[in-house]
Short mmCIF file of N, CA and C and ligand atoms in Angstrom, two decimals:
data_model
loop_
_atom_site.label_atom_id
_atom_site.label_comp_id
_atom_site.label_asym_id
_atom_site.label_seq_id
_atom_site.Cartn_x
_atom_site.Cartn_y
_atom_site.Cartn_z
N MET A 16 138.69 65.70 93.38
CA MET A 16 138.31 64.28 93.27
C MET A 16 136.87 64.14 92.81
N ALA A 17 136.64 63.18 91.95
CA ALA A 17 135.27 62.97 91.46
C ALA A 17 134.35 62.58 92.61
N GLU A 18 133.11 63.00 92.52
CA GLU A 18 132.13 62.66 93.57
C GLU A 18 131.27 61.48 93.15
N GLU A 19 131.21 61.25 91.87
CA GLU A 19 130.30 60.22 91.37
C GLU A 19 130.88 59.60 90.11
N LEU A 20 130.71 58.30 89.92
CA LEU A 20 131.17 57.67 88.69
C LEU A 20 130.18 57.98 87.58
N ILE A 21 130.72 58.17 86.38
CA ILE A 21 129.82 58.42 85.25
C ILE A 21 130.00 57.28 84.25
N LEU A 22 128.95 56.50 84.09
CA LEU A 22 128.99 55.36 83.17
C LEU A 22 127.77 55.42 82.27
N SER A 23 127.99 55.30 80.96
CA SER A 23 126.86 55.34 80.03
C SER A 23 126.00 54.09 80.20
N ASP A 24 124.80 54.15 79.65
CA ASP A 24 123.90 52.98 79.69
C ASP A 24 124.32 51.96 78.65
N ASN A 25 123.91 50.75 78.86
CA ASN A 25 124.04 49.66 77.88
C ASN A 25 125.45 49.45 77.35
N LEU A 26 126.41 49.50 78.22
CA LEU A 26 127.80 49.28 77.79
C LEU A 26 128.14 47.79 77.86
N SER A 27 129.04 47.36 77.00
CA SER A 27 129.59 46.02 77.13
C SER A 27 130.53 46.02 78.33
N LYS A 28 130.94 44.82 78.74
CA LYS A 28 131.87 44.73 79.86
C LYS A 28 133.16 45.51 79.56
N GLU A 29 133.67 45.32 78.35
CA GLU A 29 134.92 45.99 77.97
C GLU A 29 134.75 47.51 78.01
N GLU A 30 133.63 47.99 77.50
CA GLU A 30 133.38 49.45 77.50
C GLU A 30 133.26 49.98 78.92
N LYS A 31 132.65 49.17 79.81
CA LYS A 31 132.56 49.61 81.21
C LYS A 31 133.95 49.82 81.80
N TYR A 32 134.84 48.84 81.57
CA TYR A 32 136.21 48.99 82.07
C TYR A 32 136.86 50.23 81.47
N GLN A 33 136.63 50.43 80.17
CA GLN A 33 137.30 51.56 79.50
C GLN A 33 136.80 52.90 80.02
N GLN A 34 135.54 52.97 80.41
CA GLN A 34 135.05 54.22 81.02
C GLN A 34 135.49 54.34 82.47
N LEU A 35 135.57 53.19 83.14
CA LEU A 35 135.86 53.22 84.57
C LEU A 35 137.32 53.55 84.89
N ILE A 36 138.24 52.96 84.14
CA ILE A 36 139.66 53.04 84.53
C ILE A 36 140.19 54.48 84.62
N PRO A 37 139.90 55.35 83.64
CA PRO A 37 140.36 56.74 83.81
C PRO A 37 139.75 57.40 85.04
N GLN A 38 138.53 57.02 85.37
CA GLN A 38 137.88 57.62 86.55
C GLN A 38 138.53 57.11 87.83
N ILE A 39 138.96 55.85 87.82
CA ILE A 39 139.68 55.32 88.99
C ILE A 39 141.01 56.06 89.14
N LYS A 40 141.68 56.31 88.01
CA LYS A 40 142.95 57.05 88.09
C LYS A 40 142.72 58.43 88.70
N ALA A 41 141.65 59.10 88.26
CA ALA A 41 141.35 60.44 88.79
C ALA A 41 140.99 60.37 90.27
N LEU A 42 140.29 59.29 90.62
CA LEU A 42 139.83 59.13 92.01
C LEU A 42 140.99 59.04 93.00
N VAL A 43 142.06 58.36 92.61
CA VAL A 43 143.17 58.14 93.55
C VAL A 43 144.22 59.26 93.50
N GLU A 44 144.10 60.08 92.46
CA GLU A 44 145.07 61.15 92.29
C GLU A 44 144.94 62.15 93.43
N GLY A 45 146.04 62.53 94.02
CA GLY A 45 145.96 63.55 95.06
C GLY A 45 145.64 63.01 96.44
N GLU A 46 145.39 61.69 96.55
CA GLU A 46 145.19 61.10 97.88
C GLU A 46 146.34 60.14 98.13
N ASN A 47 147.05 60.30 99.22
CA ASN A 47 148.24 59.46 99.44
C ASN A 47 148.02 58.36 100.47
N ASN A 48 146.76 58.14 100.88
CA ASN A 48 146.51 57.06 101.84
C ASN A 48 146.07 55.81 101.08
N GLU A 49 146.85 54.75 101.20
CA GLU A 49 146.59 53.53 100.42
C GLU A 49 145.24 52.91 100.76
N ILE A 50 144.92 52.84 102.04
CA ILE A 50 143.65 52.22 102.45
C ILE A 50 142.47 52.99 101.87
N ALA A 51 142.53 54.32 101.96
CA ALA A 51 141.44 55.14 101.43
C ALA A 51 141.28 54.89 99.93
N ASN A 52 142.39 54.84 99.21
CA ASN A 52 142.33 54.61 97.76
C ASN A 52 141.82 53.21 97.44
N LEU A 53 142.30 52.21 98.17
CA LEU A 53 141.82 50.84 97.91
C LEU A 53 140.32 50.74 98.17
N CYS A 54 139.85 51.39 99.22
CA CYS A 54 138.41 51.36 99.53
C CYS A 54 137.61 51.94 98.37
N ASN A 55 138.06 53.07 97.84
CA ASN A 55 137.32 53.68 96.73
C ASN A 55 137.42 52.85 95.45
N ILE A 56 138.57 52.23 95.20
CA ILE A 56 138.70 51.38 94.00
C ILE A 56 137.73 50.20 94.10
N MET A 57 137.65 49.58 95.28
CA MET A 57 136.74 48.43 95.43
C MET A 57 135.29 48.87 95.28
N ALA A 58 134.96 50.06 95.83
CA ALA A 58 133.60 50.58 95.70
C ALA A 58 133.27 50.87 94.24
N ALA A 59 134.24 51.42 93.51
CA ALA A 59 134.01 51.74 92.09
C ALA A 59 133.76 50.46 91.28
N LEU A 60 134.53 49.41 91.57
CA LEU A 60 134.35 48.14 90.85
C LEU A 60 133.00 47.50 91.22
N LYS A 61 132.67 47.51 92.47
CA LYS A 61 131.40 46.91 92.92
C LYS A 61 130.22 47.64 92.28
N HIS A 62 130.30 48.96 92.27
CA HIS A 62 129.22 49.77 91.72
C HIS A 62 129.07 49.54 90.21
N THR A 63 130.19 49.37 89.53
CA THR A 63 130.15 49.23 88.08
C THR A 63 129.68 47.84 87.65
N PHE A 64 130.17 46.81 88.33
CA PHE A 64 129.89 45.45 87.84
C PHE A 64 128.88 44.68 88.70
N ASN A 65 128.60 45.22 89.88
CA ASN A 65 127.66 44.58 90.78
C ASN A 65 127.99 43.11 91.06
N TRP A 66 129.30 42.82 91.15
CA TRP A 66 129.69 41.46 91.55
C TRP A 66 129.26 41.22 92.99
N LEU A 67 129.26 39.95 93.40
CA LEU A 67 128.91 39.65 94.78
C LEU A 67 129.93 40.26 95.74
N TRP A 68 131.20 40.12 95.37
CA TRP A 68 132.27 40.52 96.30
C TRP A 68 133.49 40.95 95.50
N ILE A 69 134.13 42.01 95.94
CA ILE A 69 135.39 42.42 95.33
C ILE A 69 136.26 43.00 96.43
N GLY A 70 137.50 42.54 96.48
CA GLY A 70 138.35 43.06 97.53
C GLY A 70 139.78 42.59 97.39
N VAL A 71 140.60 43.03 98.34
CA VAL A 71 141.99 42.59 98.37
C VAL A 71 142.27 41.86 99.68
N TYR A 72 143.26 41.00 99.61
CA TYR A 72 143.88 40.41 100.80
C TYR A 72 145.35 40.82 100.77
N THR A 73 145.92 41.13 101.93
CA THR A 73 147.34 41.48 101.98
C THR A 73 148.13 40.32 102.57
N VAL A 74 149.36 40.17 102.09
CA VAL A 74 150.24 39.10 102.57
C VAL A 74 150.88 39.52 103.89
N ARG A 75 150.74 38.69 104.90
CA ARG A 75 151.45 38.88 106.17
C ARG A 75 152.07 37.54 106.53
N ARG A 76 153.40 37.46 106.41
CA ARG A 76 154.12 36.19 106.61
C ARG A 76 153.51 35.09 105.75
N ASP A 77 152.95 34.01 106.37
CA ASP A 77 152.45 32.89 105.56
C ASP A 77 150.93 32.91 105.40
N GLU A 78 150.34 34.09 105.56
CA GLU A 78 148.88 34.20 105.46
C GLU A 78 148.47 35.38 104.61
N LEU A 79 147.25 35.27 104.08
CA LEU A 79 146.59 36.43 103.50
C LEU A 79 145.62 36.96 104.54
N ILE A 80 145.59 38.27 104.72
CA ILE A 80 144.66 38.88 105.67
C ILE A 80 143.73 39.82 104.91
N LEU A 81 142.46 39.72 105.24
CA LEU A 81 141.42 40.51 104.57
C LEU A 81 141.75 42.00 104.59
N GLY A 82 141.58 42.63 103.44
CA GLY A 82 141.80 44.08 103.32
C GLY A 82 140.53 44.75 102.83
N PRO A 83 140.65 45.96 102.28
CA PRO A 83 139.46 46.69 101.83
C PRO A 83 138.65 45.87 100.81
N PHE A 84 137.33 45.84 101.02
CA PHE A 84 136.47 45.08 100.12
C PHE A 84 135.08 45.68 100.11
N GLN A 85 134.27 45.22 99.15
CA GLN A 85 132.85 45.54 99.09
C GLN A 85 132.10 44.24 98.93
N GLY A 86 131.03 44.07 99.68
CA GLY A 86 130.23 42.84 99.58
C GLY A 86 130.01 42.26 100.95
N PRO A 87 129.52 41.01 100.98
CA PRO A 87 129.26 40.38 102.28
C PRO A 87 130.54 40.11 103.07
N ILE A 88 130.39 39.93 104.38
CA ILE A 88 131.54 39.62 105.22
C ILE A 88 132.30 38.41 104.66
N ALA A 89 133.60 38.38 104.90
CA ALA A 89 134.43 37.36 104.26
C ALA A 89 135.40 36.73 105.26
N CYS A 90 136.00 35.61 104.84
CA CYS A 90 137.04 34.95 105.65
C CYS A 90 138.16 35.97 105.90
N THR A 91 138.67 36.02 107.12
CA THR A 91 139.68 37.04 107.42
C THR A 91 141.10 36.57 107.10
N ARG A 92 141.36 35.25 107.24
CA ARG A 92 142.72 34.77 106.99
C ARG A 92 142.70 33.54 106.08
N ILE A 93 143.63 33.50 105.14
CA ILE A 93 143.75 32.38 104.21
C ILE A 93 145.23 31.99 104.15
N GLN A 94 145.49 30.69 104.29
CA GLN A 94 146.88 30.23 104.33
C GLN A 94 147.47 30.13 102.91
N LEU A 95 148.80 30.27 102.84
CA LEU A 95 149.52 30.11 101.56
C LEU A 95 149.15 28.78 100.91
N GLY A 96 148.75 28.83 99.65
CA GLY A 96 148.44 27.60 98.91
C GLY A 96 147.03 27.10 99.11
N ARG A 97 146.26 27.75 100.00
CA ARG A 97 144.88 27.29 100.24
C ARG A 97 143.87 28.14 99.44
N GLY A 98 142.81 27.47 98.97
CA GLY A 98 141.76 28.18 98.26
C GLY A 98 142.26 28.73 96.93
N VAL A 99 141.37 29.46 96.27
CA VAL A 99 141.76 30.06 94.98
C VAL A 99 142.79 31.16 95.23
N SER A 100 142.55 31.95 96.27
CA SER A 100 143.44 33.10 96.50
C SER A 100 144.82 32.67 96.99
N GLY A 101 144.85 31.70 97.93
CA GLY A 101 146.14 31.21 98.41
C GLY A 101 146.92 30.50 97.31
N THR A 102 146.19 29.90 96.36
CA THR A 102 146.84 29.22 95.23
C THR A 102 147.40 30.25 94.24
N ALA A 103 146.63 31.30 93.96
CA ALA A 103 147.11 32.36 93.04
C ALA A 103 148.36 33.02 93.63
N TRP A 104 148.37 33.19 94.94
CA TRP A 104 149.55 33.76 95.63
C TRP A 104 150.74 32.80 95.47
N HIS A 105 150.51 31.53 95.82
CA HIS A 105 151.58 30.54 95.79
C HIS A 105 152.17 30.37 94.38
N LYS A 106 151.28 30.29 93.38
CA LYS A 106 151.74 30.06 91.99
C LYS A 106 152.11 31.35 91.28
N LYS A 107 151.80 32.50 91.89
CA LYS A 107 152.05 33.81 91.27
C LYS A 107 151.39 33.89 89.90
N GLU A 108 150.14 33.40 89.84
CA GLU A 108 149.45 33.50 88.56
C GLU A 108 147.97 33.81 88.74
N VAL A 109 147.40 34.39 87.67
CA VAL A 109 145.97 34.70 87.69
C VAL A 109 145.19 33.39 87.62
N ILE A 110 144.16 33.27 88.44
CA ILE A 110 143.30 32.08 88.37
C ILE A 110 141.86 32.52 88.11
N ILE A 111 141.29 31.99 87.04
CA ILE A 111 139.88 32.22 86.72
C ILE A 111 139.15 30.92 86.99
N VAL A 112 138.13 30.98 87.84
CA VAL A 112 137.37 29.77 88.19
C VAL A 112 135.94 29.95 87.67
N PRO A 113 135.58 29.26 86.58
CA PRO A 113 134.24 29.44 86.00
C PRO A 113 133.14 28.89 86.91
N ASN A 114 133.49 27.84 87.68
CA ASN A 114 132.51 27.21 88.58
C ASN A 114 133.26 26.81 89.85
N VAL A 115 133.00 27.51 90.94
CA VAL A 115 133.79 27.27 92.15
C VAL A 115 133.63 25.85 92.69
N ASP A 116 132.49 25.21 92.38
CA ASP A 116 132.29 23.82 92.85
C ASP A 116 133.29 22.87 92.20
N GLU A 117 133.88 23.29 91.10
CA GLU A 117 134.83 22.42 90.40
C GLU A 117 136.28 22.74 90.74
N PHE A 118 136.49 23.72 91.62
CA PHE A 118 137.86 24.02 92.06
C PHE A 118 138.09 23.24 93.35
N PRO A 119 139.02 22.29 93.35
CA PRO A 119 139.13 21.33 94.45
C PRO A 119 139.24 21.96 95.84
N ASP A 120 139.97 23.07 95.98
CA ASP A 120 140.21 23.60 97.32
C ASP A 120 139.58 24.97 97.51
N HIS A 121 138.48 25.19 96.80
CA HIS A 121 137.82 26.50 96.94
C HIS A 121 137.37 26.71 98.39
N ILE A 122 137.63 27.91 98.91
CA ILE A 122 137.21 28.23 100.28
C ILE A 122 135.88 28.98 100.19
N ILE A 123 134.87 28.43 100.84
CA ILE A 123 133.54 29.06 100.77
C ILE A 123 133.44 30.14 101.86
N CYS A 124 133.55 31.40 101.41
CA CYS A 124 133.32 32.50 102.35
C CYS A 124 131.85 32.88 102.29
N ASN A 125 131.24 32.66 101.13
CA ASN A 125 129.81 32.96 100.97
C ASN A 125 129.24 31.96 99.96
N SER A 126 128.18 31.28 100.35
CA SER A 126 127.67 30.19 99.50
C SER A 126 127.04 30.72 98.21
N ALA A 127 126.79 32.02 98.12
CA ALA A 127 126.21 32.57 96.90
C ALA A 127 127.26 32.71 95.79
N SER A 128 128.53 32.60 96.13
CA SER A 128 129.57 32.77 95.12
C SER A 128 129.62 31.56 94.19
N LYS A 129 129.55 31.81 92.89
CA LYS A 129 129.55 30.72 91.90
C LYS A 129 130.79 30.72 91.01
N SER A 130 131.36 31.90 90.77
CA SER A 130 132.58 31.94 89.96
C SER A 130 133.49 33.03 90.53
N GLU A 131 134.76 32.96 90.14
CA GLU A 131 135.74 33.80 90.84
C GLU A 131 136.94 34.09 89.94
N ILE A 132 137.57 35.24 90.18
CA ILE A 132 138.88 35.51 89.56
C ILE A 132 139.80 36.06 90.66
N VAL A 133 141.03 35.57 90.67
CA VAL A 133 142.02 36.08 91.63
C VAL A 133 143.29 36.45 90.86
N LEU A 134 143.79 37.67 91.13
CA LEU A 134 145.02 38.14 90.50
C LEU A 134 146.05 38.48 91.59
N PRO A 135 147.25 37.92 91.49
CA PRO A 135 148.29 38.29 92.45
C PRO A 135 148.86 39.67 92.11
N ILE A 136 149.27 40.41 93.13
CA ILE A 136 149.88 41.73 92.93
C ILE A 136 151.31 41.63 93.45
N MET A 137 152.26 41.83 92.54
CA MET A 137 153.67 41.63 92.88
C MET A 137 154.40 42.97 93.06
N ASN A 138 155.37 43.00 93.99
CA ASN A 138 156.22 44.19 94.12
C ASN A 138 157.37 44.10 93.11
N SER A 139 158.28 45.06 93.17
CA SER A 139 159.35 45.11 92.16
C SER A 139 160.32 43.93 92.29
N ASN A 140 160.32 43.24 93.44
CA ASN A 140 161.16 42.04 93.58
C ASN A 140 160.46 40.78 93.07
N GLY A 141 159.23 40.93 92.61
CA GLY A 141 158.48 39.77 92.15
C GLY A 141 157.78 39.02 93.28
N ASP A 142 157.77 39.62 94.47
CA ASP A 142 157.06 38.97 95.60
C ASP A 142 155.60 39.44 95.62
N VAL A 143 154.70 38.49 95.85
CA VAL A 143 153.29 38.84 95.97
C VAL A 143 153.08 39.53 97.32
N TYR A 144 152.50 40.74 97.31
CA TYR A 144 152.21 41.41 98.59
C TYR A 144 150.73 41.62 98.81
N MET A 145 149.94 41.30 97.79
CA MET A 145 148.49 41.49 97.89
C MET A 145 147.84 40.64 96.81
N ILE A 146 146.59 40.28 96.99
CA ILE A 146 145.85 39.67 95.88
C ILE A 146 144.53 40.42 95.72
N LEU A 147 144.05 40.44 94.47
CA LEU A 147 142.74 41.02 94.16
C LEU A 147 141.80 39.87 93.85
N ASP A 148 140.66 39.84 94.49
CA ASP A 148 139.72 38.73 94.38
C ASP A 148 138.34 39.26 94.04
N ALA A 149 137.71 38.72 93.00
CA ALA A 149 136.32 39.07 92.69
C ALA A 149 135.49 37.80 92.63
N ASP A 150 134.30 37.88 93.19
CA ASP A 150 133.38 36.74 93.22
C ASP A 150 132.05 37.16 92.60
N SER A 151 131.43 36.22 91.87
CA SER A 151 130.14 36.51 91.25
C SER A 151 129.10 35.48 91.64
N GLU A 152 127.85 35.91 91.64
CA GLU A 152 126.75 34.96 91.86
C GLU A 152 126.42 34.19 90.59
N ASN A 153 127.02 34.56 89.46
CA ASN A 153 126.79 33.87 88.18
C ASN A 153 127.94 32.93 87.88
N LEU A 154 127.64 31.81 87.27
CA LEU A 154 128.69 30.94 86.74
C LEU A 154 129.35 31.64 85.56
N ASN A 155 130.63 31.32 85.29
CA ASN A 155 131.33 31.82 84.09
C ASN A 155 131.35 33.34 83.96
N GLU A 156 131.41 34.04 85.07
CA GLU A 156 131.36 35.52 85.00
C GLU A 156 132.65 36.11 84.43
N PHE A 157 133.78 35.50 84.77
CA PHE A 157 135.07 36.17 84.51
C PHE A 157 135.82 35.51 83.36
N ASP A 158 136.49 36.35 82.56
CA ASP A 158 137.23 35.82 81.41
C ASP A 158 138.48 36.68 81.17
N LYS A 159 139.06 36.52 80.01
CA LYS A 159 140.30 37.23 79.67
C LYS A 159 140.12 38.75 79.66
N ILE A 160 138.90 39.20 79.37
CA ILE A 160 138.65 40.66 79.39
C ILE A 160 138.83 41.18 80.81
N ASP A 161 138.26 40.45 81.79
CA ASP A 161 138.44 40.87 83.18
C ASP A 161 139.92 40.82 83.56
N GLU A 162 140.58 39.76 83.13
CA GLU A 162 142.01 39.63 83.46
C GLU A 162 142.78 40.83 82.93
N LYS A 163 142.49 41.20 81.68
CA LYS A 163 143.21 42.31 81.05
C LYS A 163 142.99 43.62 81.81
N TYR A 164 141.73 43.95 82.07
CA TYR A 164 141.44 45.25 82.67
C TYR A 164 141.70 45.27 84.18
N LEU A 165 141.47 44.15 84.85
CA LEU A 165 141.82 44.13 86.28
C LEU A 165 143.33 44.24 86.44
N SER A 166 144.08 43.72 85.46
CA SER A 166 145.54 43.89 85.50
C SER A 166 145.91 45.37 85.38
N GLU A 167 145.14 46.11 84.59
CA GLU A 167 145.40 47.57 84.50
C GLU A 167 145.10 48.24 85.84
N ILE A 168 144.04 47.77 86.49
CA ILE A 168 143.71 48.34 87.81
C ILE A 168 144.79 47.97 88.82
N ILE A 169 145.36 46.79 88.67
CA ILE A 169 146.48 46.40 89.55
C ILE A 169 147.68 47.34 89.35
N GLU A 170 147.90 47.75 88.13
CA GLU A 170 149.00 48.72 87.90
C GLU A 170 148.74 50.02 88.67
N ILE A 171 147.46 50.42 88.72
CA ILE A 171 147.12 51.62 89.50
C ILE A 171 147.37 51.35 90.99
N ILE A 172 146.95 50.17 91.45
CA ILE A 172 147.15 49.82 92.87
C ILE A 172 148.64 49.82 93.19
N LYS A 173 149.46 49.27 92.27
CA LYS A 173 150.91 49.21 92.52
C LYS A 173 151.54 50.60 92.58
N SER A 174 150.91 51.54 91.90
CA SER A 174 151.48 52.90 91.87
C SER A 174 151.05 53.73 93.09
N LEU A 175 150.18 53.18 93.93
CA LEU A 175 149.71 53.95 95.08
C LEU A 175 150.87 54.18 96.06
N PRO A 176 150.93 55.36 96.65
CA PRO A 176 152.02 55.61 97.59
C PRO A 176 151.92 54.73 98.85
N1 SME B 9 136.84 31.86 97.67
C1 SME B 9 138.12 32.35 98.03
C2 SME B 9 138.14 32.89 99.43
C3 SME B 9 138.02 34.35 99.50
S1 SME B 9 136.50 34.92 99.25
O1 SME B 9 135.81 34.40 98.15
C4 SME B 9 136.23 36.49 99.57
C5 SME B 9 139.17 31.27 97.90
O2 SME B 9 138.87 30.11 97.64
O3 SME B 9 140.33 31.61 98.07
#
């Protein structure tokens, strides 16, 4: 297993993802504990992009419960359909929020968060069992590039034993 991420200087966002993703694949290879792998994936993303917060919530009945993350402490439970994450779960779609103040039901876990992306993670039946949430201190941080590459990271998460 790799001990350290290797990222060149002065990369674009897309290039960072392209260097990071093979390293994430190598990182989880040979480890069969999902929590351990999720922790390292979140650490790798936080280290690479320095977002305010990156983590997962897992679905338990009608709630999302906080899972492995990096960043400041966060809300532990979110109801179905509430906030950006509960809405992404309910609608089964990626939500990019350029300015959280303009999202009607945004849940403030940390007042420093200005923009957000949430991606639902579906099992083979099409049921959402987890969501991936990233928060930034900058407005307009997330776009289609993040959606594309975070979706690739979701494929890695789905393949975890
Ligand atoms: N802002 C999110 C809550 C989760 S945190 O940002 C970690 C939301 O509205 O769902």
